[in-house]
Amino acid sequence: MKASTWLLGAFASLAFLSGCGGSGSSSSTLATVSSVSISPTLNTSPTVLGYRKTITMTVNGQNLQQGITINNPGCSNLTEVSGGSNTQRTYTCKIIRVGPFNMTVTDANNNRVYYAALSVSLAARPQVTLATTLGNLVVELNPGVAPISVDNFLDYVETNFYNNTLFHRVDRNVAQAGGYSATLTALTPTYSAILLETTTTTGLSNTYGTIGMASTSTLNSATSQFYFNLVDNSTDFNANTTTGATGYAVFGTIVGGFDVLTKIGSAQTSAQSNLPTVPVTPIIINTAIRTQ
């Protein structure tokens, strides 16, 4: 018997626990790890991984069925592959961080039994071009500080989810999109809601021209919808440790098409389909393509 525990946030951790003895184990039967092989890699000394690539990690050792936990800060969706043995276990995950980070493996008593220094190189920050009916918006994303939000946004971009969608909310503060088709039909998000990367954690701010993840009042509820700040909303939208407000996650900024953003923000709006500020003349995202 076994149970897997998931902790997904700015890092991923996967624990493999023995079913009968709980999380603890006697020193004579604790797992040991002799090596961890990772593929594919861009370089092996030091180990350099590819951004947004799925990697396979093979753990070799003894007594692995007694329990190990892999902590890899660069991973999301850390999953154990079936068919593992007492001497070898295999895991997969998607790399969403950039820069250096450390991977550790601990035994059932939380002793570190393996350590590796890893890094992810990225020549330039990702950019996405939104081709709208009013012109192009070029958005530069920041995976270095907001890896979860960036990866989520790129997932939707690369599956063409945003093509032929609508800016369904334009008011004095924001222009919001990613939730409705060009005919104002509500869309069903493809992926699960993500963890909120607060502005206090990332150091980013809801200033003019930045892009953030829209969400409900429920914590960690952002999915496909995003917004552009039409003014400096840092006071109202940033996290606030004094009031306890969690705010909204910023994950990039416009680097081209500010005139287009101005046009969007100036659009005449009306109440439509229970939405209060829909542009009278539809502003459609024809395509959303990663261009860098």
PDB file of C-alpha atoms in Angstrom:
ATOM      1  CA  MET A   1       0.000   0.000   0.000  1.00  0.00           C
ATOM      2  CA  LYS A   2       1.070   3.573  -0.621  1.00  0.00           C
ATOM      3  CA  ALA A   3      -0.246   7.117  -0.472  1.00  0.00           C
ATOM      4  CA  SER A   4       0.945  10.092  -2.492  1.00  0.00           C
ATOM      5  CA  THR A   5       0.868  13.588  -1.000  1.00  0.00           C
ATOM      6  CA  TRP A   6       0.889  16.603  -3.314  1.00  0.00           C
ATOM      7  CA  LEU A   7       2.128  20.048  -2.405  1.00  0.00           C
ATOM      8  CA  LEU A   8       1.973  22.287  -5.454  1.00  0.00           C
ATOM      9  CA  GLY A   9       2.965  25.901  -5.251  1.00  0.00           C
ATOM     10  CA  ALA A  10       6.108  27.777  -6.119  1.00  0.00           C
ATOM     11  CA  PHE A  11       7.660  24.327  -5.849  1.00  0.00           C
ATOM     12  CA  ALA A  12       6.501  20.754  -6.145  1.00  0.00           C
ATOM     13  CA  SER A  13       6.945  17.973  -3.626  1.00  0.00           C
ATOM     14  CA  LEU A  14       5.927  14.353  -3.906  1.00  0.00           C
ATOM     15  CA  ALA A  15       6.043  12.006  -0.958  1.00  0.00           C
ATOM     16  CA  PHE A  16       6.004   8.236  -1.238  1.00  0.00           C
ATOM     17  CA  LEU A  17       5.073   6.777   2.159  1.00  0.00           C
ATOM     18  CA  SER A  18       4.943   3.197   3.362  1.00  0.00           C
ATOM     19  CA  GLY A  19       1.356   2.262   4.156  1.00  0.00           C
ATOM     20  CA  CYS A  20       1.853   0.271   7.343  1.00  0.00           C
ATOM     21  CA  GLY A  21       4.499   2.134   9.261  1.00  0.00           C
ATOM     22  CA  GLY A  22       3.275   5.711   8.753  1.00  0.00           C
ATOM     23  CA  SER A  23       5.691   8.490   7.911  1.00  0.00           C
ATOM     24  CA  GLY A  24       8.378   7.366  10.309  1.00  0.00           C
ATOM     25  CA  SER A  25      10.709   4.417   9.936  1.00  0.00           C
ATOM     26  CA  SER A  26      13.501   2.743  11.876  1.00  0.00           C
ATOM     27  CA  SER A  27      17.035   3.730  10.905  1.00  0.00           C
ATOM     28  CA  SER A  28      17.782   0.182   9.741  1.00  0.00           C
ATOM     29  CA  THR A  29      15.139   0.353   7.014  1.00  0.00           C
ATOM     30  CA  LEU A  30      15.323   3.990   5.924  1.00  0.00           C
ATOM     31  CA  ALA A  31      15.667   4.610   2.232  1.00  0.00           C
ATOM     32  CA  THR A  32      19.028   5.569   0.771  1.00  0.00           C
ATOM     33  CA  VAL A  33      19.624   7.192  -2.606  1.00  0.00           C
ATOM     34  CA  SER A  34      22.771   6.555  -4.628  1.00  0.00           C
ATOM     35  CA  SER A  35      21.948   8.613  -7.704  1.00  0.00           C
ATOM     36  CA  VAL A  36      19.246  10.526  -9.582  1.00  0.00           C
ATOM     37  CA  SER A  37      19.367  10.688 -13.356  1.00  0.00           C
ATOM     38  CA  ILE A  38      17.479  13.451 -15.177  1.00  0.00           C
ATOM     39  CA  SER A  39      16.586  13.640 -18.844  1.00  0.00           C
ATOM     40  CA  PRO A  40      16.499  15.513 -21.088  1.00  0.00           C
ATOM     41  CA  THR A  41      19.091  18.103 -20.098  1.00  0.00           C
ATOM     42  CA  LEU A  42      20.756  20.933 -22.003  1.00  0.00           C
ATOM     43  CA  ASN A  43      23.971  20.389 -20.081  1.00  0.00           C
ATOM     44  CA  THR A  44      25.092  17.885 -17.456  1.00  0.00           C
ATOM     45  CA  SER A  45      27.863  19.650 -15.551  1.00  0.00           C
ATOM     46  CA  PRO A  46      26.210  21.606 -14.057  1.00  0.00           C
ATOM     47  CA  THR A  47      22.766  20.235 -14.823  1.00  0.00           C
ATOM     48  CA  VAL A  48      20.849  22.711 -16.984  1.00  0.00           C
ATOM     49  CA  LEU A  49      17.218  22.017 -17.874  1.00  0.00           C
ATOM     50  CA  GLY A  50      14.961  23.365 -20.611  1.00  0.00           C
ATOM     51  CA  TYR A  51      12.235  25.838 -19.712  1.00  0.00           C
ATOM     52  CA  ARG A  52       8.698  24.351 -19.876  1.00  0.00           C
ATOM     53  CA  LYS A  53      10.051  20.943 -20.820  1.00  0.00           C
ATOM     54  CA  THR A  54       8.835  17.713 -19.228  1.00  0.00           C
ATOM     55  CA  ILE A  55      11.681  15.853 -17.556  1.00  0.00           C
ATOM     56  CA  THR A  56      12.054  12.323 -16.236  1.00  0.00           C
ATOM     57  CA  MET A  57      13.860  11.758 -12.934  1.00  0.00           C
ATOM     58  CA  THR A  58      15.012   8.232 -12.091  1.00  0.00           C
ATOM     59  CA  VAL A  59      15.905   7.676  -8.438  1.00  0.00           C
ATOM     60  CA  ASN A  60      18.258   4.788  -7.662  1.00  0.00           C
ATOM     61  CA  GLY A  61      18.922   3.476  -4.173  1.00  0.00           C
ATOM     62  CA  GLN A  62      17.949   0.982  -1.505  1.00  0.00           C
ATOM     63  CA  ASN A  63      14.777   0.529   0.603  1.00  0.00           C
ATOM     64  CA  LEU A  64      12.934   3.129  -1.476  1.00  0.00           C
ATOM     65  CA  GLN A  65       9.608   1.542  -0.537  1.00  0.00           C
ATOM     66  CA  GLN A  66      10.195   2.761   3.010  1.00  0.00           C
ATOM     67  CA  GLY A  67       9.450   6.280   1.858  1.00  0.00           C
ATOM     68  CA  ILE A  68      11.126   9.168   0.022  1.00  0.00           C
ATOM     69  CA  THR A  69      10.088  12.727  -0.735  1.00  0.00           C
ATOM     70  CA  ILE A  70      11.321  14.623  -3.777  1.00  0.00           C
ATOM     71  CA  ASN A  71      11.419  18.404  -3.409  1.00  0.00           C
ATOM     72  CA  ASN A  72      12.041  20.122  -6.737  1.00  0.00           C
ATOM     73  CA  PRO A  73      11.357  23.877  -6.701  1.00  0.00           C
ATOM     74  CA  GLY A  74      11.422  24.024 -10.494  1.00  0.00           C
ATOM     75  CA  CYS A  75       8.652  21.487 -11.066  1.00  0.00           C
ATOM     76  CA  SER A  76       4.927  21.398 -11.524  1.00  0.00           C
ATOM     77  CA  ASN A  77       2.773  18.276 -11.856  1.00  0.00           C
ATOM     78  CA  LEU A  78       5.350  16.046 -10.187  1.00  0.00           C
ATOM     79  CA  THR A  79       4.077  12.512 -10.789  1.00  0.00           C
ATOM     80  CA  GLU A  80       5.406   9.054  -9.983  1.00  0.00           C
ATOM     81  CA  VAL A  81       5.501   6.610 -12.891  1.00  0.00           C
ATOM     82  CA  SER A  82       3.983   3.211 -12.099  1.00  0.00           C
ATOM     83  CA  GLY A  83       6.162   0.122 -11.922  1.00  0.00           C
ATOM     84  CA  GLY A  84       8.764   1.344  -9.443  1.00  0.00           C
ATOM     85  CA  SER A  85      10.763  -1.027  -7.270  1.00  0.00           C
ATOM     86  CA  ASN A  86      12.563  -1.001  -3.940  1.00  0.00           C
ATOM     87  CA  THR A  87      15.747   0.089  -5.734  1.00  0.00           C
ATOM     88  CA  GLN A  88      14.450   2.368  -8.481  1.00  0.00           C
ATOM     89  CA  ARG A  89      11.603   4.842  -8.874  1.00  0.00           C
ATOM     90  CA  THR A  90      10.786   7.163 -11.741  1.00  0.00           C
ATOM     91  CA  TYR A  91       9.048  10.539 -11.716  1.00  0.00           C
ATOM     92  CA  THR A  92       8.057  13.110 -14.306  1.00  0.00           C
ATOM     93  CA  CYS A  93       7.404  16.824 -14.004  1.00  0.00           C
ATOM     94  CA  LYS A  94       7.237  19.992 -16.061  1.00  0.00           C
ATOM     95  CA  ILE A  95       9.911  22.637 -15.508  1.00  0.00           C
ATOM     96  CA  ILE A  96       8.338  26.072 -14.976  1.00  0.00           C
ATOM     97  CA  ARG A  97      11.055  27.990 -13.092  1.00  0.00           C
ATOM     98  CA  VAL A  98      14.060  29.824 -14.511  1.00  0.00           C
ATOM     99  CA  GLY A  99      17.418  30.386 -12.882  1.00  0.00           C
ATOM    100  CA  PRO A 100      19.185  28.221 -10.268  1.00  0.00           C
ATOM    101  CA  PHE A 101      17.447  26.025  -7.690  1.00  0.00           C
ATOM    102  CA  ASN A 102      18.220  22.940  -5.617  1.00  0.00           C
ATOM    103  CA  MET A 103      16.531  19.548  -5.672  1.00  0.00           C
ATOM    104  CA  THR A 104      16.563  17.360  -2.576  1.00  0.00           C
ATOM    105  CA  VAL A 105      15.370  13.880  -1.697  1.00  0.00           C
ATOM    106  CA  THR A 106      14.552  13.074   1.923  1.00  0.00           C
ATOM    107  CA  ASP A 107      13.768   9.794   3.644  1.00  0.00           C
ATOM    108  CA  ALA A 108      10.745   8.960   5.804  1.00  0.00           C
ATOM    109  CA  ASN A 109      12.370  10.629   8.823  1.00  0.00           C
ATOM    110  CA  ASN A 110      13.026  13.814   6.812  1.00  0.00           C
ATOM    111  CA  ASN A 111      16.760  13.197   6.552  1.00  0.00           C
ATOM    112  CA  ARG A 112      18.260  14.523   3.345  1.00  0.00           C
ATOM    113  CA  VAL A 113      19.596  11.603   1.324  1.00  0.00           C
ATOM    114  CA  TYR A 114      20.291  13.364  -1.971  1.00  0.00           C
ATOM    115  CA  TYR A 115      21.009  16.862  -3.206  1.00  0.00           C
ATOM    116  CA  ALA A 116      21.533  18.337  -6.675  1.00  0.00           C
ATOM    117  CA  ALA A 117      22.060  21.878  -7.940  1.00  0.00           C
ATOM    118  CA  LEU A 118      19.954  22.543 -11.036  1.00  0.00           C
ATOM    119  CA  SER A 119      19.309  25.538 -13.240  1.00  0.00           C
ATOM    120  CA  VAL A 120      17.064  26.569 -16.109  1.00  0.00           C
ATOM    121  CA  SER A 121      18.427  28.905 -18.735  1.00  0.00           C
ATOM    122  CA  LEU A 122      16.275  31.316 -20.706  1.00  0.00           C
ATOM    123  CA  ALA A 123      17.866  33.683 -23.208  1.00  0.00           C
ATOM    124  CA  ALA A 124      14.943  36.119 -23.067  1.00  0.00           C
ATOM    125  CA  ARG A 125      11.642  36.385 -21.262  1.00  0.00           C
ATOM    126  CA  PRO A 126       8.675  34.922 -23.144  1.00  0.00           C
ATOM    127  CA  GLN A 127       6.552  37.340 -25.145  1.00  0.00           C
ATOM    128  CA  VAL A 128       3.017  36.858 -26.411  1.00  0.00           C
ATOM    129  CA  THR A 129       1.399  38.928 -29.147  1.00  0.00           C
ATOM    130  CA  LEU A 130      -2.351  39.421 -28.870  1.00  0.00           C
ATOM    131  CA  ALA A 131      -3.690  40.399 -32.283  1.00  0.00           C
ATOM    132  CA  THR A 132      -6.913  42.289 -31.549  1.00  0.00           C
ATOM    133  CA  THR A 133      -9.418  44.091 -33.740  1.00  0.00           C
ATOM    134  CA  LEU A 134      -7.881  47.360 -32.518  1.00  0.00           C
ATOM    135  CA  GLY A 135      -4.267  46.323 -33.136  1.00  0.00           C
ATOM    136  CA  ASN A 136      -1.529  44.258 -31.532  1.00  0.00           C
ATOM    137  CA  LEU A 137      -0.574  44.067 -27.870  1.00  0.00           C
ATOM    138  CA  VAL A 138       2.860  42.589 -27.102  1.00  0.00           C
ATOM    139  CA  VAL A 139       3.144  41.242 -23.576  1.00  0.00           C
ATOM    140  CA  GLU A 140       6.397  40.238 -21.897  1.00  0.00           C
ATOM    141  CA  LEU A 141       6.006  37.609 -19.173  1.00  0.00           C
ATOM    142  CA  ASN A 142       8.130  37.166 -16.055  1.00  0.00           C
ATOM    143  CA  PRO A 143       8.622  33.467 -15.204  1.00  0.00           C
ATOM    144  CA  GLY A 144      11.529  34.324 -12.932  1.00  0.00           C
ATOM    145  CA  VAL A 145       9.195  35.599 -10.189  1.00  0.00           C
ATOM    146  CA  ALA A 146       5.724  34.401 -11.298  1.00  0.00           C
ATOM    147  CA  PRO A 147       6.376  30.935 -12.760  1.00  0.00           C
ATOM    148  CA  ILE A 148       2.946  29.443 -12.048  1.00  0.00           C
ATOM    149  CA  SER A 149       0.939  32.288 -13.584  1.00  0.00           C
ATOM    150  CA  VAL A 150       3.220  32.499 -16.624  1.00  0.00           C
ATOM    151  CA  ASP A 151       3.104  28.767 -17.264  1.00  0.00           C
ATOM    152  CA  ASN A 152      -0.687  28.763 -16.941  1.00  0.00           C
ATOM    153  CA  PHE A 153      -1.062  31.676 -19.374  1.00  0.00           C
ATOM    154  CA  LEU A 154       1.282  30.059 -21.896  1.00  0.00           C
ATOM    155  CA  ASP A 155      -0.656  26.798 -21.660  1.00  0.00           C
ATOM    156  CA  TYR A 156      -3.790  28.640 -22.757  1.00  0.00           C
ATOM    157  CA  VAL A 157      -1.899  30.550 -25.463  1.00  0.00           C
ATOM    158  CA  GLU A 158      -0.290  27.434 -26.926  1.00  0.00           C
ATOM    159  CA  THR A 159      -3.588  25.560 -27.084  1.00  0.00           C
ATOM    160  CA  ASN A 160      -5.235  28.493 -28.941  1.00  0.00           C
ATOM    161  CA  PHE A 161      -7.755  29.002 -26.129  1.00  0.00           C
ATOM    162  CA  TYR A 162      -7.638  32.798 -26.458  1.00  0.00           C
ATOM    163  CA  ASN A 163      -8.193  32.860 -30.218  1.00  0.00           C
ATOM    164  CA  ASN A 164     -11.501  34.553 -31.119  1.00  0.00           C
ATOM    165  CA  THR A 165     -12.221  35.596 -27.548  1.00  0.00           C
ATOM    166  CA  LEU A 166     -13.536  38.891 -26.261  1.00  0.00           C
ATOM    167  CA  PHE A 167     -12.550  41.724 -23.967  1.00  0.00           C
ATOM    168  CA  HIS A 168     -15.739  41.375 -21.948  1.00  0.00           C
ATOM    169  CA  ARG A 169     -15.000  43.960 -19.269  1.00  0.00           C
ATOM    170  CA  VAL A 170     -13.600  47.425 -19.837  1.00  0.00           C
ATOM    171  CA  ASP A 171     -13.937  50.020 -17.092  1.00  0.00           C
ATOM    172  CA  ARG A 172     -11.782  52.818 -15.777  1.00  0.00           C
ATOM    173  CA  ASN A 173      -9.478  50.343 -14.020  1.00  0.00           C
ATOM    174  CA  VAL A 174      -9.024  47.255 -16.172  1.00  0.00           C
ATOM    175  CA  ALA A 175      -9.562  45.583 -19.531  1.00  0.00           C
ATOM    176  CA  GLN A 176     -10.411  41.939 -18.851  1.00  0.00           C
ATOM    177  CA  ALA A 177     -10.465  39.003 -21.258  1.00  0.00           C
ATOM    178  CA  GLY A 178     -10.067  35.250 -21.514  1.00  0.00           C
ATOM    179  CA  GLY A 179     -13.497  34.159 -20.362  1.00  0.00           C
ATOM    180  CA  TYR A 180     -15.901  34.701 -23.249  1.00  0.00           C
ATOM    181  CA  SER A 181     -16.055  33.869 -26.938  1.00  0.00           C
ATOM    182  CA  ALA A 182     -16.453  36.516 -29.627  1.00  0.00           C
ATOM    183  CA  THR A 183     -20.228  35.968 -29.374  1.00  0.00           C
ATOM    184  CA  LEU A 184     -20.173  36.602 -25.598  1.00  0.00           C
ATOM    185  CA  THR A 185     -20.596  32.937 -24.706  1.00  0.00           C
ATOM    186  CA  ALA A 186     -18.965  31.930 -21.425  1.00  0.00           C
ATOM    187  CA  LEU A 187     -16.006  29.596 -21.911  1.00  0.00           C
ATOM    188  CA  THR A 188     -15.069  26.626 -19.736  1.00  0.00           C
ATOM    189  CA  PRO A 189     -11.456  26.787 -18.555  1.00  0.00           C
ATOM    190  CA  THR A 190      -9.263  23.973 -19.818  1.00  0.00           C
ATOM    191  CA  TYR A 191      -7.075  23.683 -16.743  1.00  0.00           C
ATOM    192  CA  SER A 192      -7.549  23.664 -12.985  1.00  0.00           C
ATOM    193  CA  ALA A 193      -7.309  26.852 -10.955  1.00  0.00           C
ATOM    194  CA  ILE A 194      -3.787  27.870  -9.966  1.00  0.00           C
ATOM    195  CA  LEU A 195      -2.056  28.998  -6.806  1.00  0.00           C
ATOM    196  CA  LEU A 196      -2.069  32.755  -6.231  1.00  0.00           C
ATOM    197  CA  GLU A 197       1.398  34.288  -6.570  1.00  0.00           C
ATOM    198  CA  THR A 198       0.924  37.405  -4.472  1.00  0.00           C
ATOM    199  CA  THR A 199       2.613  40.688  -5.267  1.00  0.00           C
ATOM    200  CA  THR A 200       4.390  40.530  -1.904  1.00  0.00           C
ATOM    201  CA  THR A 201       5.962  37.259  -3.043  1.00  0.00           C
ATOM    202  CA  THR A 202       6.828  38.247  -6.615  1.00  0.00           C
ATOM    203  CA  GLY A 203       7.742  41.886  -6.044  1.00  0.00           C
ATOM    204  CA  LEU A 204       5.605  42.860  -9.048  1.00  0.00           C
ATOM    205  CA  SER A 205       2.841  45.454  -8.843  1.00  0.00           C
ATOM    206  CA  ASN A 206      -0.501  46.261 -10.473  1.00  0.00           C
ATOM    207  CA  THR A 207       0.805  49.371 -12.194  1.00  0.00           C
ATOM    208  CA  TYR A 208      -0.334  50.767 -15.544  1.00  0.00           C
ATOM    209  CA  GLY A 209       0.220  48.376 -18.460  1.00  0.00           C
ATOM    210  CA  THR A 210       0.822  45.239 -16.431  1.00  0.00           C
ATOM    211  CA  ILE A 211      -1.053  41.970 -16.927  1.00  0.00           C
ATOM    212  CA  GLY A 212      -2.555  40.007 -14.047  1.00  0.00           C
ATOM    213  CA  MET A 213      -4.640  36.908 -13.395  1.00  0.00           C
ATOM    214  CA  ALA A 214      -8.335  37.581 -12.791  1.00  0.00           C
ATOM    215  CA  SER A 215      -9.970  35.537 -10.047  1.00  0.00           C
ATOM    216  CA  THR A 216     -13.010  35.344  -7.830  1.00  0.00           C
ATOM    217  CA  SER A 217     -13.045  36.264  -4.159  1.00  0.00           C
ATOM    218  CA  THR A 218     -12.004  32.678  -3.438  1.00  0.00           C
ATOM    219  CA  LEU A 219      -8.277  32.231  -2.870  1.00  0.00           C
ATOM    220  CA  ASN A 220      -6.407  30.334  -5.616  1.00  0.00           C
ATOM    221  CA  SER A 221      -9.293  30.544  -8.109  1.00  0.00           C
ATOM    222  CA  ALA A 222      -7.596  32.015 -11.211  1.00  0.00           C
ATOM    223  CA  THR A 223      -7.973  29.997 -14.416  1.00  0.00           C
ATOM    224  CA  SER A 224      -8.069  31.456 -17.934  1.00  0.00           C
ATOM    225  CA  GLN A 225      -9.167  35.058 -17.402  1.00  0.00           C
ATOM    226  CA  PHE A 226      -6.612  37.861 -17.289  1.00  0.00           C
ATOM    227  CA  TYR A 227      -6.665  41.658 -17.198  1.00  0.00           C
ATOM    228  CA  PHE A 228      -4.575  44.652 -18.162  1.00  0.00           C
ATOM    229  CA  ASN A 229      -4.253  47.522 -15.727  1.00  0.00           C
ATOM    230  CA  LEU A 230      -5.509  50.687 -17.434  1.00  0.00           C
ATOM    231  CA  VAL A 231      -4.339  52.808 -14.493  1.00  0.00           C
ATOM    232  CA  ASP A 232      -2.110  52.298 -11.468  1.00  0.00           C
ATOM    233  CA  ASN A 233      -4.165  49.844  -9.406  1.00  0.00           C
ATOM    234  CA  SER A 234      -1.400  48.933  -6.976  1.00  0.00           C
ATOM    235  CA  THR A 235      -3.223  50.336  -3.946  1.00  0.00           C
ATOM    236  CA  ASP A 236      -6.390  48.359  -4.585  1.00  0.00           C
ATOM    237  CA  PHE A 237      -5.096  45.230  -6.337  1.00  0.00           C
ATOM    238  CA  ASN A 238      -1.783  44.446  -4.632  1.00  0.00           C
ATOM    239  CA  ALA A 239      -1.561  42.164  -1.611  1.00  0.00           C
ATOM    240  CA  ASN A 240      -1.581  44.016   1.694  1.00  0.00           C
ATOM    241  CA  THR A 241      -0.060  42.403   4.779  1.00  0.00           C
ATOM    242  CA  THR A 242      -1.681  44.989   7.055  1.00  0.00           C
ATOM    243  CA  THR A 243      -5.266  44.414   5.909  1.00  0.00           C
ATOM    244  CA  GLY A 244      -4.773  40.774   4.940  1.00  0.00           C
ATOM    245  CA  ALA A 245      -5.885  41.390   1.354  1.00  0.00           C
ATOM    246  CA  THR A 246      -4.363  38.772  -0.962  1.00  0.00           C
ATOM    247  CA  GLY A 247      -4.773  40.854  -4.105  1.00  0.00           C
ATOM    248  CA  TYR A 248      -4.265  39.704  -7.690  1.00  0.00           C
ATOM    249  CA  ALA A 249      -1.219  38.138  -9.304  1.00  0.00           C
ATOM    250  CA  VAL A 250       0.815  40.199 -11.772  1.00  0.00           C
ATOM    251  CA  PHE A 251       2.947  38.161 -14.172  1.00  0.00           C
ATOM    252  CA  GLY A 252       4.089  40.480 -16.937  1.00  0.00           C
ATOM    253  CA  THR A 253       3.781  43.815 -18.680  1.00  0.00           C
ATOM    254  CA  ILE A 254       2.957  45.277 -22.069  1.00  0.00           C
ATOM    255  CA  VAL A 255       6.080  46.168 -24.066  1.00  0.00           C
ATOM    256  CA  GLY A 256       4.377  47.058 -27.338  1.00  0.00           C
ATOM    257  CA  GLY A 257       0.979  48.436 -28.309  1.00  0.00           C
ATOM    258  CA  PHE A 258       0.319  50.999 -25.597  1.00  0.00           C
ATOM    259  CA  ASP A 259      -1.711  52.963 -28.136  1.00  0.00           C
ATOM    260  CA  VAL A 260      -3.888  49.869 -28.576  1.00  0.00           C
ATOM    261  CA  LEU A 261      -4.349  49.619 -24.812  1.00  0.00           C
ATOM    262  CA  THR A 262      -5.484  53.246 -24.808  1.00  0.00           C
ATOM    263  CA  LYS A 263      -8.018  52.499 -27.542  1.00  0.00           C
ATOM    264  CA  ILE A 264      -9.343  49.524 -25.585  1.00  0.00           C
ATOM    265  CA  GLY A 265      -9.629  51.599 -22.422  1.00  0.00           C
ATOM    266  CA  SER A 266     -11.544  54.299 -24.321  1.00  0.00           C
ATOM    267  CA  ALA A 267     -14.190  51.951 -25.715  1.00  0.00           C
ATOM    268  CA  GLN A 268     -17.850  52.757 -25.136  1.00  0.00           C
ATOM    269  CA  THR A 269     -19.483  50.044 -23.045  1.00  0.00           C
ATOM    270  CA  SER A 270     -22.932  48.828 -22.076  1.00  0.00           C
ATOM    271  CA  ALA A 271     -24.540  46.114 -19.951  1.00  0.00           C
ATOM    272  CA  GLN A 272     -24.867  42.875 -21.911  1.00  0.00           C
ATOM    273  CA  SER A 273     -25.639  39.306 -20.812  1.00  0.00           C
ATOM    274  CA  ASN A 274     -25.482  40.250 -17.117  1.00  0.00           C
ATOM    275  CA  LEU A 275     -22.041  41.808 -17.615  1.00  0.00           C
ATOM    276  CA  PRO A 276     -21.976  45.534 -16.765  1.00  0.00           C
ATOM    277  CA  THR A 277     -19.202  46.973 -18.968  1.00  0.00           C
ATOM    278  CA  VAL A 278     -18.956  45.107 -22.286  1.00  0.00           C
ATOM    279  CA  PRO A 279     -17.609  47.152 -25.216  1.00  0.00           C
ATOM    280  CA  VAL A 280     -20.458  48.136 -27.548  1.00  0.00           C
ATOM    281  CA  THR A 281     -18.244  47.389 -30.521  1.00  0.00           C
ATOM    282  CA  PRO A 282     -16.708  43.991 -29.766  1.00  0.00           C
ATOM    283  CA  ILE A 283     -12.968  44.021 -29.136  1.00  0.00           C
ATOM    284  CA  ILE A 284     -11.857  40.568 -30.211  1.00  0.00           C
ATOM    285  CA  ILE A 285      -8.567  38.780 -29.666  1.00  0.00           C
ATOM    286  CA  ASN A 286      -8.163  37.183 -33.070  1.00  0.00           C
ATOM    287  CA  THR A 287      -5.031  35.267 -32.121  1.00  0.00           C
ATOM    288  CA  ALA A 288      -2.690  34.933 -29.152  1.00  0.00           C
ATOM    289  CA  ILE A 289       0.714  33.644 -30.200  1.00  0.00           C
ATOM    290  CA  ARG A 290       3.998  33.253 -28.340  1.00  0.00           C
ATOM    291  CA  THR A 291       6.415  35.350 -30.396  1.00  0.00           C
ATOM    292  CA  GLN A 292       9.515  35.092 -28.174  1.00  0.00           C
TER     293      GLN A 292
END
